Short mmCIF file of C-alpha atoms and ligand atoms in Angstrom, two decimals:
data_model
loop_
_atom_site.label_atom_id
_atom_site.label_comp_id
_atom_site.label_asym_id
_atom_site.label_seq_id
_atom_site.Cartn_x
_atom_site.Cartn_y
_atom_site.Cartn_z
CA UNK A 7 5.73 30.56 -10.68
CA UNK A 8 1.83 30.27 -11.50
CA UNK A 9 1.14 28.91 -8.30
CA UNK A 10 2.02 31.36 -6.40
CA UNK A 11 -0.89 33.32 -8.02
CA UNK A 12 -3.13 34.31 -5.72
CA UNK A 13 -6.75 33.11 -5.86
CA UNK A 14 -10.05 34.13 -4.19
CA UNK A 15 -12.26 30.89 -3.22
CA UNK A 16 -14.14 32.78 -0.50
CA UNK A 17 -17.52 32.90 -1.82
CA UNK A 18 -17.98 29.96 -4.64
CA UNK A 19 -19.46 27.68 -2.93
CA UNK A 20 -15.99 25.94 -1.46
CA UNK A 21 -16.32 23.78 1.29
CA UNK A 22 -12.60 24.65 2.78
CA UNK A 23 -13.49 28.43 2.41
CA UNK A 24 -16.72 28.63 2.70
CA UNK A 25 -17.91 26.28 5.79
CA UNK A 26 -16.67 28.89 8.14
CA UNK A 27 -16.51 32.29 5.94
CA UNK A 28 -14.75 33.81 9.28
CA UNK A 29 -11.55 32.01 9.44
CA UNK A 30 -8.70 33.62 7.08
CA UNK A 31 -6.14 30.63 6.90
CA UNK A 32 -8.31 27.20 6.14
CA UNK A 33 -5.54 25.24 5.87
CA UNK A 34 -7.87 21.63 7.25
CA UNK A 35 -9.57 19.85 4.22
CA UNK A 36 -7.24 18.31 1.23
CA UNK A 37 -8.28 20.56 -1.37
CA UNK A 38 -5.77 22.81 -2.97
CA UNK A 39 -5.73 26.50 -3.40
CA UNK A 40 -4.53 26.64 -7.12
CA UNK A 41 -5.94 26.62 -10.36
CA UNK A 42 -6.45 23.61 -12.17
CA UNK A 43 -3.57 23.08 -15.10
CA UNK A 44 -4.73 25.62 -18.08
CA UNK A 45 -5.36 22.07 -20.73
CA UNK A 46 -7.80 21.36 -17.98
CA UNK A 47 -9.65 24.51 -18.28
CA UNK A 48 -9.86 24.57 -22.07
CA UNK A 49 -10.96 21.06 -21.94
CA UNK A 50 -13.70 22.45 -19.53
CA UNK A 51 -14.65 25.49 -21.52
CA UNK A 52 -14.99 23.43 -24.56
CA UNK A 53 -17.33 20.89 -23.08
CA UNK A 54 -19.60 24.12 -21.89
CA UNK A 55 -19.91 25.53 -25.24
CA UNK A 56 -21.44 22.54 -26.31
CA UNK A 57 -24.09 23.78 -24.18
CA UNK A 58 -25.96 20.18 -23.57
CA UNK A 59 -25.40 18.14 -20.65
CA UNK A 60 -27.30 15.54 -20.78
CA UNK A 61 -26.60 11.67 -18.51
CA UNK A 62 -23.05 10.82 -19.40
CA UNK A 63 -21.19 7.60 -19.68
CA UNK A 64 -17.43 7.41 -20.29
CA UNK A 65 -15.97 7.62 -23.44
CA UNK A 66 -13.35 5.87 -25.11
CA UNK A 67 -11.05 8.63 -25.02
CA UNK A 68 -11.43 8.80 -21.79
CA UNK A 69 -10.41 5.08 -20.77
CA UNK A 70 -7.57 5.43 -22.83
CA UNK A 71 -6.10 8.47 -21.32
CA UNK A 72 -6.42 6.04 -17.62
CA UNK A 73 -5.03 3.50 -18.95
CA UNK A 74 -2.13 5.32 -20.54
CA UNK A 75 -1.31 7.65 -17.62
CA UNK A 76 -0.71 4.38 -15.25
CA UNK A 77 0.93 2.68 -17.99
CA UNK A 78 3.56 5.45 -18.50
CA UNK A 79 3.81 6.95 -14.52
CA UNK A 80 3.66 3.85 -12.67
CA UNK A 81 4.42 1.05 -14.91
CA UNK A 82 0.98 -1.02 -13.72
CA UNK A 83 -1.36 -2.20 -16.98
CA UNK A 84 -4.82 -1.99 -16.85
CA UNK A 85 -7.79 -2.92 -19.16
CA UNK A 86 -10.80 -1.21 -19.55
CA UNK A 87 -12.93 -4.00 -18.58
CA UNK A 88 -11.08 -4.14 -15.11
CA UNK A 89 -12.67 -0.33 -14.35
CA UNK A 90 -15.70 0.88 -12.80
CA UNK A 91 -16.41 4.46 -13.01
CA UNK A 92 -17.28 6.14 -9.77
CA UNK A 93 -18.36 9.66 -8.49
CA UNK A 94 -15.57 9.69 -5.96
CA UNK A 95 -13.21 7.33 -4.05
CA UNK A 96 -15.07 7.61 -1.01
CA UNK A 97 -18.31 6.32 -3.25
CA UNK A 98 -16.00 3.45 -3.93
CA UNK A 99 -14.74 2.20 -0.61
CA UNK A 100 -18.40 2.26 0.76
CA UNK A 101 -19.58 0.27 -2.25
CA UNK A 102 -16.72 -2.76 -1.83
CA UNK A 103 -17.00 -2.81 1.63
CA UNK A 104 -21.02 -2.94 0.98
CA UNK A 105 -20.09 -6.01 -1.49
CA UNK A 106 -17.38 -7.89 0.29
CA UNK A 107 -18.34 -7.97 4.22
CA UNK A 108 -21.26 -8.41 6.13
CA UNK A 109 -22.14 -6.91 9.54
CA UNK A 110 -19.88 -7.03 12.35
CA UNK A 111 -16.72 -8.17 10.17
CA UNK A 112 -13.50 -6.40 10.79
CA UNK A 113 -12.07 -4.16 8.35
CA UNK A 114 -8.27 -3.34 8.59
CA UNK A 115 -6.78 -0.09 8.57
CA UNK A 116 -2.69 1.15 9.21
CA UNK A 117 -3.91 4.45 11.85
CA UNK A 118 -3.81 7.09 11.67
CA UNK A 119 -5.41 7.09 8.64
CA UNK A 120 -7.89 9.44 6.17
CA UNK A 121 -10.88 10.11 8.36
CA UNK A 122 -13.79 9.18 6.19
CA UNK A 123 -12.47 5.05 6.03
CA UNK A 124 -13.99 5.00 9.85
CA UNK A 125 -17.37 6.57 8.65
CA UNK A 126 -17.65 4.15 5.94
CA UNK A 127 -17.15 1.15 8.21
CA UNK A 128 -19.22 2.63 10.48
CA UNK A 129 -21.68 2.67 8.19
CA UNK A 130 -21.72 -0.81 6.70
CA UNK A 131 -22.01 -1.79 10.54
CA UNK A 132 -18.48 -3.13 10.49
CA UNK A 133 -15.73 -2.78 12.73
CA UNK A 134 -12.82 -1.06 12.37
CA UNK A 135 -9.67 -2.98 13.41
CA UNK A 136 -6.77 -0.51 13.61
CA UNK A 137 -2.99 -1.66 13.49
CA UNK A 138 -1.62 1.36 14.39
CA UNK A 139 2.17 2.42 12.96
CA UNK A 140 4.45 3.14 14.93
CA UNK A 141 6.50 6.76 14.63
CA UNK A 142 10.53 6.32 14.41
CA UNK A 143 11.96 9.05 14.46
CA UNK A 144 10.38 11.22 11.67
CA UNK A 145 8.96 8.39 9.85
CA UNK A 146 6.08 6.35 10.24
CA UNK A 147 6.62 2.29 10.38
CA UNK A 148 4.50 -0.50 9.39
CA UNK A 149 4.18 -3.42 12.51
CA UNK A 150 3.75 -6.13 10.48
CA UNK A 151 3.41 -8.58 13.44
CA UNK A 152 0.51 -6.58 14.73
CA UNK A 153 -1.26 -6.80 11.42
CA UNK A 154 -0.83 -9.93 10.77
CA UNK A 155 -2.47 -11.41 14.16
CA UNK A 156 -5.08 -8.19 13.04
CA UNK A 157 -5.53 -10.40 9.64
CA UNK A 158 -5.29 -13.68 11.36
CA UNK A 159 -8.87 -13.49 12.98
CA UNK A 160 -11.43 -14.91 11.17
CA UNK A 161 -13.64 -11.77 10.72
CA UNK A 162 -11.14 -9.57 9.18
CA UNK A 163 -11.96 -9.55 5.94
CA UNK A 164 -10.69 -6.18 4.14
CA UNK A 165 -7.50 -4.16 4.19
CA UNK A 166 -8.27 -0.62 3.62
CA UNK A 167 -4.68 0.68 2.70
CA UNK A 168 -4.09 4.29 1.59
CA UNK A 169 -1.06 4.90 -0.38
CA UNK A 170 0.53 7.39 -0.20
CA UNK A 171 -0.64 7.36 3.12
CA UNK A 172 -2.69 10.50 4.28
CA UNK A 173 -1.81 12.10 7.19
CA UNK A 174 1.89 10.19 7.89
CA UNK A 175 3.03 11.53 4.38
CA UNK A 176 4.21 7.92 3.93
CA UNK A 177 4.68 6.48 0.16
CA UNK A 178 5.19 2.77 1.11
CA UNK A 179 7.79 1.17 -0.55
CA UNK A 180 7.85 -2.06 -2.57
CA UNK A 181 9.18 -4.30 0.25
CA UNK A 182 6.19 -3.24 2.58
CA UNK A 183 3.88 -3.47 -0.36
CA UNK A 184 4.68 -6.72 -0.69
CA UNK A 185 4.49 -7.79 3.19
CA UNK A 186 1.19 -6.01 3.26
CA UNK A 187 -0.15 -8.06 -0.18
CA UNK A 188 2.03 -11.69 1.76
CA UNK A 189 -0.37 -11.24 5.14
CA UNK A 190 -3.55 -10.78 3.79
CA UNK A 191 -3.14 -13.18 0.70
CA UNK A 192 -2.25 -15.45 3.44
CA UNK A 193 -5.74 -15.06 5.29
CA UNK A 194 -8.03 -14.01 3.01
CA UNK A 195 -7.81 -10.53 3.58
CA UNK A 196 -9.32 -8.41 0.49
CA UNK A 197 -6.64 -5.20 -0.26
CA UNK A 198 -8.23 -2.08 -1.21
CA UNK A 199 -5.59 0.28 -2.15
CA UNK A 200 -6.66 4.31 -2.28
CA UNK A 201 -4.25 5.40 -4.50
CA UNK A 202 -6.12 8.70 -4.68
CA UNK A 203 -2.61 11.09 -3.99
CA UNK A 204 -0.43 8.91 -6.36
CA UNK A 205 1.04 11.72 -8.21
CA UNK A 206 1.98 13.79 -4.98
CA UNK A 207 5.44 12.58 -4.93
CA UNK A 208 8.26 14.52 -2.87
CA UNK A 209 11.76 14.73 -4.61
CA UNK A 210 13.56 11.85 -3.86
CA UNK A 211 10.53 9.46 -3.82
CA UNK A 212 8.79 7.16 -5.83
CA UNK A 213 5.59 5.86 -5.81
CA UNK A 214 4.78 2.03 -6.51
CA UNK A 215 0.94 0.82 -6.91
CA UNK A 216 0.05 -2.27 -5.06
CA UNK A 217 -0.66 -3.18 -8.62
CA UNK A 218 2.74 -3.88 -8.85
CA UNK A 219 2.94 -6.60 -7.15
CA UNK A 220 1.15 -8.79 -10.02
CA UNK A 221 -1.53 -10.42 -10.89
CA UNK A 222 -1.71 -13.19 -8.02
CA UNK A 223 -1.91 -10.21 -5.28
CA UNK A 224 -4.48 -8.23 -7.41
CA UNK A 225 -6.85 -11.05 -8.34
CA UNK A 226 -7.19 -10.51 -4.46
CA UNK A 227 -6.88 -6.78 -4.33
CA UNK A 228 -8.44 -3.84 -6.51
CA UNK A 229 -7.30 -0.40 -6.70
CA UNK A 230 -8.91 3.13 -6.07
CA UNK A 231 -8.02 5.84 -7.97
CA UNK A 232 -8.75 9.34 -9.19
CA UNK A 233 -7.07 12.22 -10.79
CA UNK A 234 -9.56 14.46 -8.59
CA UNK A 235 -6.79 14.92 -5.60
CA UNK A 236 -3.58 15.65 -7.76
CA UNK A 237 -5.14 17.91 -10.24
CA UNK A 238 -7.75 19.79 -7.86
CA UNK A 239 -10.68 18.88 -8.67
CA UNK A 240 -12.66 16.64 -6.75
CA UNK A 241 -16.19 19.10 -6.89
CA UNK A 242 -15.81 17.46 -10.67
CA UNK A 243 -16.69 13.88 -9.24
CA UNK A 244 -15.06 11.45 -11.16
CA UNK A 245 -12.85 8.42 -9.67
CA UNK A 246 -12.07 4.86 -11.10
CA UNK A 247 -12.38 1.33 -8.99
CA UNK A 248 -9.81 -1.30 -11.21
CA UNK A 249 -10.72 -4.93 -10.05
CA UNK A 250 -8.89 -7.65 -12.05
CA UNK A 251 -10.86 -10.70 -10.27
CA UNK A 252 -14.14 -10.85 -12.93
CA UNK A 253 -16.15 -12.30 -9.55
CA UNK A 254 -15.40 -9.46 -6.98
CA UNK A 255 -15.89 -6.90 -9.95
CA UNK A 256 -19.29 -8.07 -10.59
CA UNK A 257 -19.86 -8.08 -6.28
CA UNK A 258 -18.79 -4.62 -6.39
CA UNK A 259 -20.32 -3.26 -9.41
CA UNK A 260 -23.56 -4.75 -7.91
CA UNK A 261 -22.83 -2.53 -4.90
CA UNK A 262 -22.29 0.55 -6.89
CA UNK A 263 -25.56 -0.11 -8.40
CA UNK A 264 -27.42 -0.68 -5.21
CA UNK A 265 -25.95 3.11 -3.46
CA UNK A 266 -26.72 4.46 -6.87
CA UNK A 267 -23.04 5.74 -7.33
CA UNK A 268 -22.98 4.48 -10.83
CA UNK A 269 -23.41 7.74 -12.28
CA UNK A 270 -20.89 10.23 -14.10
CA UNK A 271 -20.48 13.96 -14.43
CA UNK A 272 -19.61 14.79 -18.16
CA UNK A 273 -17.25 17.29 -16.96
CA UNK A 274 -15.33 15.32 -14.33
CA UNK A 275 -15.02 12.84 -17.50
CA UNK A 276 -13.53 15.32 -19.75
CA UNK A 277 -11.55 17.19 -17.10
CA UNK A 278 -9.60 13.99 -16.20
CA UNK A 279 -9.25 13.19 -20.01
CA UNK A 280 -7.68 16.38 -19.96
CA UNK A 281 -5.33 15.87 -16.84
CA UNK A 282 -3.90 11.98 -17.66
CA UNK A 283 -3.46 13.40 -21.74
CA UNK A 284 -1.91 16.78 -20.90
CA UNK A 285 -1.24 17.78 -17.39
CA UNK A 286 1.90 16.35 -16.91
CA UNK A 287 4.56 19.20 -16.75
CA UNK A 288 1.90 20.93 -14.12
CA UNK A 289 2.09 18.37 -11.69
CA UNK A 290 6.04 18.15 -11.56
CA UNK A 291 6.04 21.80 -11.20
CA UNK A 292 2.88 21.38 -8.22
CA UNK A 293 5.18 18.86 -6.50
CA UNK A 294 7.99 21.05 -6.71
CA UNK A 295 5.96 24.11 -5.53
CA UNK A 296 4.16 21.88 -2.46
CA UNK A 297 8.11 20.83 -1.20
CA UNK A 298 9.30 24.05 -1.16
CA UNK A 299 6.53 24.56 1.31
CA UNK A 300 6.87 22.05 3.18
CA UNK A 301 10.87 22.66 3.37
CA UNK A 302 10.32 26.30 4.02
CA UNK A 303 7.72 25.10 7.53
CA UNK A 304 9.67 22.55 8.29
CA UNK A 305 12.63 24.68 8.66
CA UNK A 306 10.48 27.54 10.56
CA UNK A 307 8.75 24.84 13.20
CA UNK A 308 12.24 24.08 13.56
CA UNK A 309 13.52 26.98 14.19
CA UNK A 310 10.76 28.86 16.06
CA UNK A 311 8.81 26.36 17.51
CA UNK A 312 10.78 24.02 18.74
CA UNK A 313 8.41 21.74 20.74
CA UNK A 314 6.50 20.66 17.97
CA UNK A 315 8.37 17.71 15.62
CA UNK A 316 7.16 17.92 12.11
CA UNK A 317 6.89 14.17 10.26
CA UNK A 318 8.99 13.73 7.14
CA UNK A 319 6.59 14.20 3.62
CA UNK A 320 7.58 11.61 0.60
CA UNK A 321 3.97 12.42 -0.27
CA UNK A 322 0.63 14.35 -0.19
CA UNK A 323 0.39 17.88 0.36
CA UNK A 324 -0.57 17.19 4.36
CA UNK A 325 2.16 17.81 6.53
CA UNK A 326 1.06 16.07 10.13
CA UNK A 327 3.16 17.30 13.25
CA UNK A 328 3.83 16.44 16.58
CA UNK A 329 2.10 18.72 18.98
CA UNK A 330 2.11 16.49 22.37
CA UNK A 331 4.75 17.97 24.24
CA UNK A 332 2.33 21.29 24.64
CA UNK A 333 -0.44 19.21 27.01
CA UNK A 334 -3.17 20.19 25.36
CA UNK A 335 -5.68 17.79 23.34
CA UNK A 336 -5.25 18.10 19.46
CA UNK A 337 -9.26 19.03 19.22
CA UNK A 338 -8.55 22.14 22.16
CA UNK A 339 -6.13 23.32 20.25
CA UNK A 340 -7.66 23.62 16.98
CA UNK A 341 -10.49 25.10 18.11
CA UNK A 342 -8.56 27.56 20.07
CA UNK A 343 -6.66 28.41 17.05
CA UNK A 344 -9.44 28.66 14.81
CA UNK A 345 -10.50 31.43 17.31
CA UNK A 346 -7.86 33.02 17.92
CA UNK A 347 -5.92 33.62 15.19
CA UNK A 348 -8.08 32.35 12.38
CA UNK A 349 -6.66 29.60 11.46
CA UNK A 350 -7.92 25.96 10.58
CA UNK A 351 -6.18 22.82 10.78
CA UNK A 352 -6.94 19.45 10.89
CA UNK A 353 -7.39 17.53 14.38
CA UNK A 354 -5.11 14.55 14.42
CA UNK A 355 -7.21 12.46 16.48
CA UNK A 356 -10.15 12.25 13.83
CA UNK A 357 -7.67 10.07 11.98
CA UNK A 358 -8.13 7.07 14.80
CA UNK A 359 -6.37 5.48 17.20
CA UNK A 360 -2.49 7.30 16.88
CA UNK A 361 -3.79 10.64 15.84
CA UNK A 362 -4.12 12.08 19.37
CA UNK A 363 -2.19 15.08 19.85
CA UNK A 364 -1.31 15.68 16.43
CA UNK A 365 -2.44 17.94 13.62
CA UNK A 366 -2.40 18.24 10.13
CA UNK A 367 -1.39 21.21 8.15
CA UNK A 368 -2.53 21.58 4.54
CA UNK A 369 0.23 23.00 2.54
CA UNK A 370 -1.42 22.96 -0.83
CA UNK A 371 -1.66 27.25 -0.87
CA UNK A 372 0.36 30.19 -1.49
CA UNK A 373 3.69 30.00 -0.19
CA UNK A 374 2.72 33.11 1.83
CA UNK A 375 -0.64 31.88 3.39
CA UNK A 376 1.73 29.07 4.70
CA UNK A 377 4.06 31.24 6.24
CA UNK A 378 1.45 33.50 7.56
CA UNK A 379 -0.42 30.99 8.85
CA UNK A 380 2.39 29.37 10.43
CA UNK A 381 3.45 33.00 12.34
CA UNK A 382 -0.18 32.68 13.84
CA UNK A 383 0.81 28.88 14.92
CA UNK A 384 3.66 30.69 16.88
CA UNK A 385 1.96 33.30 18.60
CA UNK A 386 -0.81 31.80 19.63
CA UNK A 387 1.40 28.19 21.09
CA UNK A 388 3.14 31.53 23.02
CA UNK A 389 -0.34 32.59 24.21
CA UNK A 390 -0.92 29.06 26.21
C1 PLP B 18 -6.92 8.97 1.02
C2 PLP B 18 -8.12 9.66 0.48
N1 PLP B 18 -9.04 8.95 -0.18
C3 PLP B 18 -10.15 9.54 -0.70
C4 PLP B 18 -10.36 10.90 -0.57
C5 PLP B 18 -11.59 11.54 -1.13
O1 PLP B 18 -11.90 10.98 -2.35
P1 PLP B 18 -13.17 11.44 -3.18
O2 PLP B 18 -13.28 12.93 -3.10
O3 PLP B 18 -12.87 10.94 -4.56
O4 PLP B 18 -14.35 10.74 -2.58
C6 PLP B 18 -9.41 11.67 0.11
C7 PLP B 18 -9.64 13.11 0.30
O5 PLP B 18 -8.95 13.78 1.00
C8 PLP B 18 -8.26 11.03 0.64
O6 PLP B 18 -7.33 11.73 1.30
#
């Protein structure tokens, strides 16, 4: 299988290989050790004989391939003049929360929850107003009573949701969707959906945009989304915002203009042209390749490490486990293994309030850097 291939990133500049050139297992940031699908590539090379590369702006072609890709995998229609074009999705949330809240207003988020969310609300000054999910079993659970009296309070005026969620591995399903869109239509609540790891779909899964909902929740609601996380390349910088309300698109493509993320990379536009027009086979076979991973650790913490509990995956390539029976903080224990056995993972509690005393393990590598890295896990819990 071609992802099994192996592939050197120490050394080009990679921020999950090169940050710390020391450690020999980076399994923290969601980045993925493969290469991108070969269409992708040719696309690339193509662009590069062309040799000029000049200020961009996105082509036809390139809207159309969006549009058609969300048409055909998730059943949601959009029009071009619903999209902004964005650097990144991180670009994105900063510019709607910059456009739809003023200091001191509340911003919801279900915690734990992708790390960078808090540094954007710390940024625009607001306040981050957590409704944290509850764990049953191996699954992570929505408490809709708690964010509703979150949504109830007058200040609370965004929903950041991120679906699939990153780091429960939760792909929320069209009955929460619709709770979710129910409480904050109710109270004025703005939904920003991150759809960013849409197409990371476990077997047995489906995804279902918040788009889906229709047109009364999304005239309250816009959606972020990128092919950057599913296809590997987010260094290309390229990500869409799709507002249908014609007021809050104008708010937020204000805001874009005023953090000067209105810029595009020409490649990151052809690359994703590339990915939504041809690169559908390679991410079956990715999602495929990323739950035999996860099935192959799951059944190894199982076996050999008993006092860990790993959380079930419907999607991502993050696999978030358990560690608090070992009475040590997340934090010590990453940074213990990091020197110890050289590996890097992800410290729960930088995903807010819910994340202490868990970690997240990247499984978007080699099958055997996985395994390897998991051994280490093993032998260094037995050193505590
Ligand atoms: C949920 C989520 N949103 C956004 C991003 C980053 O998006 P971008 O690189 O487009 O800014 C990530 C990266 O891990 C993520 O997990």
């Amino acid at each position: 299988m071609t992802f099994d291939k192996e592939t050197r990133r120490k050394g080009t500049g990679s921020l999950k290989w090169d940050e710390n050139p020391d450690i020999e297992y980076p399994l923290w940031v969601a980045d993925m050790d493969f290469e991108v699908a070969p269409s992708i590539k040719e696309a690339l090379e193509q662009r590069v004989q062309h040799g000029i590369f000049g200020y961009a702006i996105p082509t036809n072609s390139f809207y159309e391939s969006v549009i058609r890709w969300h048409q055909r995998r998730h059943h949601v229609t959009y029009w071009r003049e619903w999209m902004i074009v964005v650097p990144g999705v991180v670009p994105a949330i900063s510019s709607i929360l910059r456009a739809l809240t003023i200091p001191g207003d509340g911003v919801l988020t279900l915690s734990p929850v992708y790390n960078c969310f808090f540094s954007s609300i710390r940024n625009l000054q607001c306040r981050a107003e957590e409704s944290v999910l509850r764990l049953v079993g191996d699954t992570y659970m929505i408490d809709f009573d708690d964010l509703e009296h979150r949504s109830e309070k007058e200040d609370t005026k965004v929903l950041l949701l991120c679906s699939p969620h990153n780091p429960s591995g939760r792909i929320w399903t069209k009955e929460e969707l619709q709770c979710i869109g129910d409480i904050c239509l109710k109270n004025n609540v703005f939904v920003v959906s991150d759809e960013i790891h849409c197409e990371l779909v476990m077997p047995g899964n489906e995804f279902m945009s918040y788009a889906s909902l229709g047109d009364t929740y999304m005239q309250e609601a816009c959606i972020c989304t990128s092919a950057s996380k599913s296809f590997n390349m987010a260094g290309l910088q390229n990500a869409q915002i799709i507002c249908p309300n014609e007021e809050y698109r104008k708010r937020i493509d204000r805001a874009v203009n005023i953090h000067e993320v209105c810029d595009v990379n020409p490649f990151g536009i052809v690359a994703t042209e590339a990915a939504y027009n041809k690169g559908e086979e390679w991410i079956e076979e990715l999602c495929q390749y990323i739950w035999r991973n996860y099935k192959d650790a799951r059944e190894y913490i199982e076996r050999e490490i008993p006092q860990l509990k790993v959380i079930k995956l419907e999607g991502t390539y993050l696999m978030w486990v358990d560690i608090r029976t070992l009475a040590v903080s997340d934090e010590a224990f990453c940074e213990g293994l990091r020197q110890k056995e050289s590996v890097w993972l992800a410290e729960g509690s930088h995903y807010g309030k819910g994340g202490e005393g868990f970690i997240r393990i990247n499984l978007a590598t080699q099958h055997e850097n996985v395994m390897i890295a998991l051994m280490k896990l093993k032998h260094y819990i037995e050193s505590l």
